[in-house]
Amino acid sequence: MPESAPPSRPEAIDDPAFVVNDAKAETGKKIYFKQCSICHGSGVVAGGYAPDLRASGIPLSEQGFATIVKDGALLSRGMPVFSEFSENDLEALRHYIRQQARREPSAWDDVRAAWNFIVLMIKMKLASFGVL
């Protein structure tokens, strides 16, 4: 059997001009874990179902992020609409995502990402049976 390529991590995209506000990032963390982590991964380390937001330029664009998250530009690709998010919520999320993009994830982050992916798959299967 041929050897497989070693696993790789997405490379974070950053804009040094984006100054992370820690208070906004803390607010964004709460929103993220409630609404985003099941698909985009704990600590913004994706587990394979949805894009890794650390490696996406979309959160660097205030307008682009709002168009996707709040206005539903990627609904046809499976990204839910969060029309209830305020401009402050979106800004806080962007600060949390940028904060996480600038830190080096640990092995524990990878374990959590895999676990979240397993949980998501189980929830989707249960939902297909009408249990959830």
CSV table of C-alpha atoms in Angstrom, one decimal:
chain,number,residue,atom,x,y,z
A,1,MET,CA,0.0,0.0,0.0
A,2,PRO,CA,1.4,3.4,-0.9
A,3,GLU,CA,2.3,5.8,1.9
A,4,SER,CA,-0.1,8.6,2.8
A,5,ALA,CA,1.0,12.1,3.1
A,6,PRO,CA,1.3,13.2,6.7
A,7,PRO,CA,-1.6,15.1,8.2
A,8,SER,CA,-1.4,18.9,7.7
A,9,ARG,CA,-2.8,21.8,9.6
A,10,PRO,CA,-4.3,24.7,7.7
A,11,GLU,CA,-2.1,27.8,7.7
A,12,ALA,CA,-3.7,30.7,9.5
A,13,ILE,CA,-4.3,33.8,7.4
A,14,ASP,CA,-3.6,37.0,9.3
A,15,ASP,CA,-3.6,40.8,8.8
A,16,PRO,CA,-1.2,42.5,11.1
A,17,ALA,CA,-3.3,45.7,10.9
A,18,PHE,CA,-6.2,43.9,12.6
A,19,VAL,CA,-5.7,44.7,16.3
A,20,VAL,CA,-7.5,42.2,18.5
A,21,ASN,CA,-9.5,43.7,21.3
A,22,ASP,CA,-9.4,41.1,24.2
A,23,ALA,CA,-12.7,42.2,25.7
A,24,LYS,CA,-14.4,41.8,22.3
A,25,ALA,CA,-12.7,38.5,21.7
A,26,GLU,CA,-14.0,37.2,25.1
A,27,THR,CA,-17.5,38.2,24.1
A,28,GLY,CA,-17.0,36.5,20.7
A,29,LYS,CA,-15.7,33.3,22.4
A,30,LYS,CA,-19.1,33.0,24.2
A,31,ILE,CA,-21.0,33.5,21.0
A,32,TYR,CA,-18.7,31.1,19.0
A,33,PHE,CA,-19.0,28.3,21.5
A,34,LYS,CA,-22.8,28.6,21.6
A,35,GLN,CA,-23.4,28.9,17.8
A,36,CYS,CA,-20.3,28.1,15.8
A,37,SER,CA,-18.0,25.5,17.5
A,38,ILE,CA,-20.1,22.4,16.6
A,39,CYS,CA,-19.3,22.9,12.9
A,40,HIS,CA,-16.1,25.1,12.9
A,41,GLY,CA,-14.5,23.4,15.9
A,42,SER,CA,-13.5,24.1,19.4
A,43,GLY,CA,-11.0,27.0,19.6
A,44,VAL,CA,-11.6,27.6,15.9
A,45,VAL,CA,-9.7,24.4,15.0
A,46,ALA,CA,-12.0,22.8,12.5
A,47,GLY,CA,-12.6,19.1,12.6
A,48,GLY,CA,-13.3,18.5,8.9
A,49,TYR,CA,-17.0,19.3,8.5
A,50,ALA,CA,-16.8,23.1,8.0
A,51,PRO,CA,-13.9,25.4,7.0
A,52,ASP,CA,-11.2,26.2,9.5
A,53,LEU,CA,-11.8,29.9,10.1
A,54,ARG,CA,-8.2,30.5,11.0
A,55,ALA,CA,-7.3,29.8,7.4
A,56,SER,CA,-10.1,31.9,5.9
A,57,GLY,CA,-9.8,35.5,4.8
A,58,ILE,CA,-13.5,36.0,5.2
A,59,PRO,CA,-13.3,37.0,8.9
A,60,LEU,CA,-10.8,39.7,8.0
A,61,SER,CA,-13.5,41.5,6.0
A,62,GLU,CA,-16.3,43.0,8.1
A,63,GLN,CA,-18.7,43.2,5.1
A,64,GLY,CA,-17.8,39.8,3.8
A,65,PHE,CA,-18.2,38.2,7.2
A,66,ALA,CA,-21.6,39.8,7.7
A,67,THR,CA,-22.8,38.8,4.2
A,68,ILE,CA,-22.0,35.2,4.9
A,69,VAL,CA,-22.9,34.9,8.6
A,70,LYS,CA,-25.9,37.2,8.9
A,71,ASP,CA,-27.2,37.5,5.4
A,72,GLY,CA,-26.8,33.8,4.4
A,73,ALA,CA,-24.6,34.2,1.3
A,74,LEU,CA,-23.4,30.5,1.7
A,75,LEU,CA,-26.7,29.0,2.7
A,76,SER,CA,-26.8,26.8,-0.4
A,77,ARG,CA,-23.4,25.4,0.7
A,78,GLY,CA,-24.7,24.5,4.2
A,79,MET,CA,-23.7,27.6,6.2
A,80,PRO,CA,-26.7,28.5,8.4
A,81,VAL,CA,-28.0,32.1,8.6
A,82,PHE,CA,-27.6,33.9,11.9
A,83,SER,CA,-29.9,36.9,11.2
A,84,GLU,CA,-30.2,37.5,15.0
A,85,PHE,CA,-26.6,38.5,15.3
A,86,SER,CA,-26.0,42.2,15.9
A,87,GLU,CA,-23.1,44.2,14.4
A,88,ASN,CA,-21.5,44.0,17.8
A,89,ASP,CA,-21.9,40.2,17.8
A,90,LEU,CA,-20.3,39.9,14.4
A,91,GLU,CA,-17.4,42.2,15.4
A,92,ALA,CA,-16.8,40.2,18.6
A,93,LEU,CA,-16.8,36.9,16.6
A,94,ARG,CA,-14.2,38.4,14.2
A,95,HIS,CA,-12.0,39.4,17.2
A,96,TYR,CA,-12.2,35.9,18.7
A,97,ILE,CA,-11.4,34.2,15.4
A,98,ARG,CA,-8.4,36.5,14.8
A,99,GLN,CA,-7.2,35.9,18.4
A,100,GLN,CA,-7.3,32.2,17.9
A,101,ALA,CA,-5.7,32.4,14.4
A,102,ARG,CA,-2.7,34.0,16.1
A,103,ARG,CA,-2.1,31.2,18.6
A,104,GLU,CA,-0.6,27.8,18.0
A,105,PRO,CA,-3.1,25.1,18.6
A,106,SER,CA,-2.2,22.2,20.9
A,107,ALA,CA,-2.7,18.5,20.5
A,108,TRP,CA,-5.6,18.9,22.8
A,109,ASP,CA,-7.3,21.2,20.3
A,110,ASP,CA,-7.0,18.5,17.6
A,111,VAL,CA,-8.6,16.0,19.9
A,112,ARG,CA,-11.5,18.4,20.7
A,113,ALA,CA,-11.9,19.1,17.0
A,114,ALA,CA,-12.1,15.3,16.2
A,115,TRP,CA,-14.6,14.8,19.1
A,116,ASN,CA,-16.8,17.7,17.9
A,117,PHE,CA,-16.8,16.2,14.4
A,118,ILE,CA,-17.9,12.8,15.8
A,119,VAL,CA,-20.7,14.5,17.9
A,120,LEU,CA,-21.9,16.4,14.9
A,121,MET,CA,-22.1,13.2,12.8
A,122,ILE,CA,-24.1,11.5,15.6
A,123,LYS,CA,-26.4,14.5,15.9
A,124,MET,CA,-27.0,14.5,12.1
A,125,LYS,CA,-27.8,10.8,12.1
A,126,LEU,CA,-30.2,11.2,15.0
A,127,ALA,CA,-31.8,14.1,13.3
A,128,SER,CA,-32.3,12.0,10.2
A,129,PHE,CA,-34.3,9.6,12.4
A,130,GLY,CA,-36.4,12.4,13.8
A,131,VAL,CA,-34.9,12.0,17.3
A,132,LEU,CA,-33.5,15.5,17.5
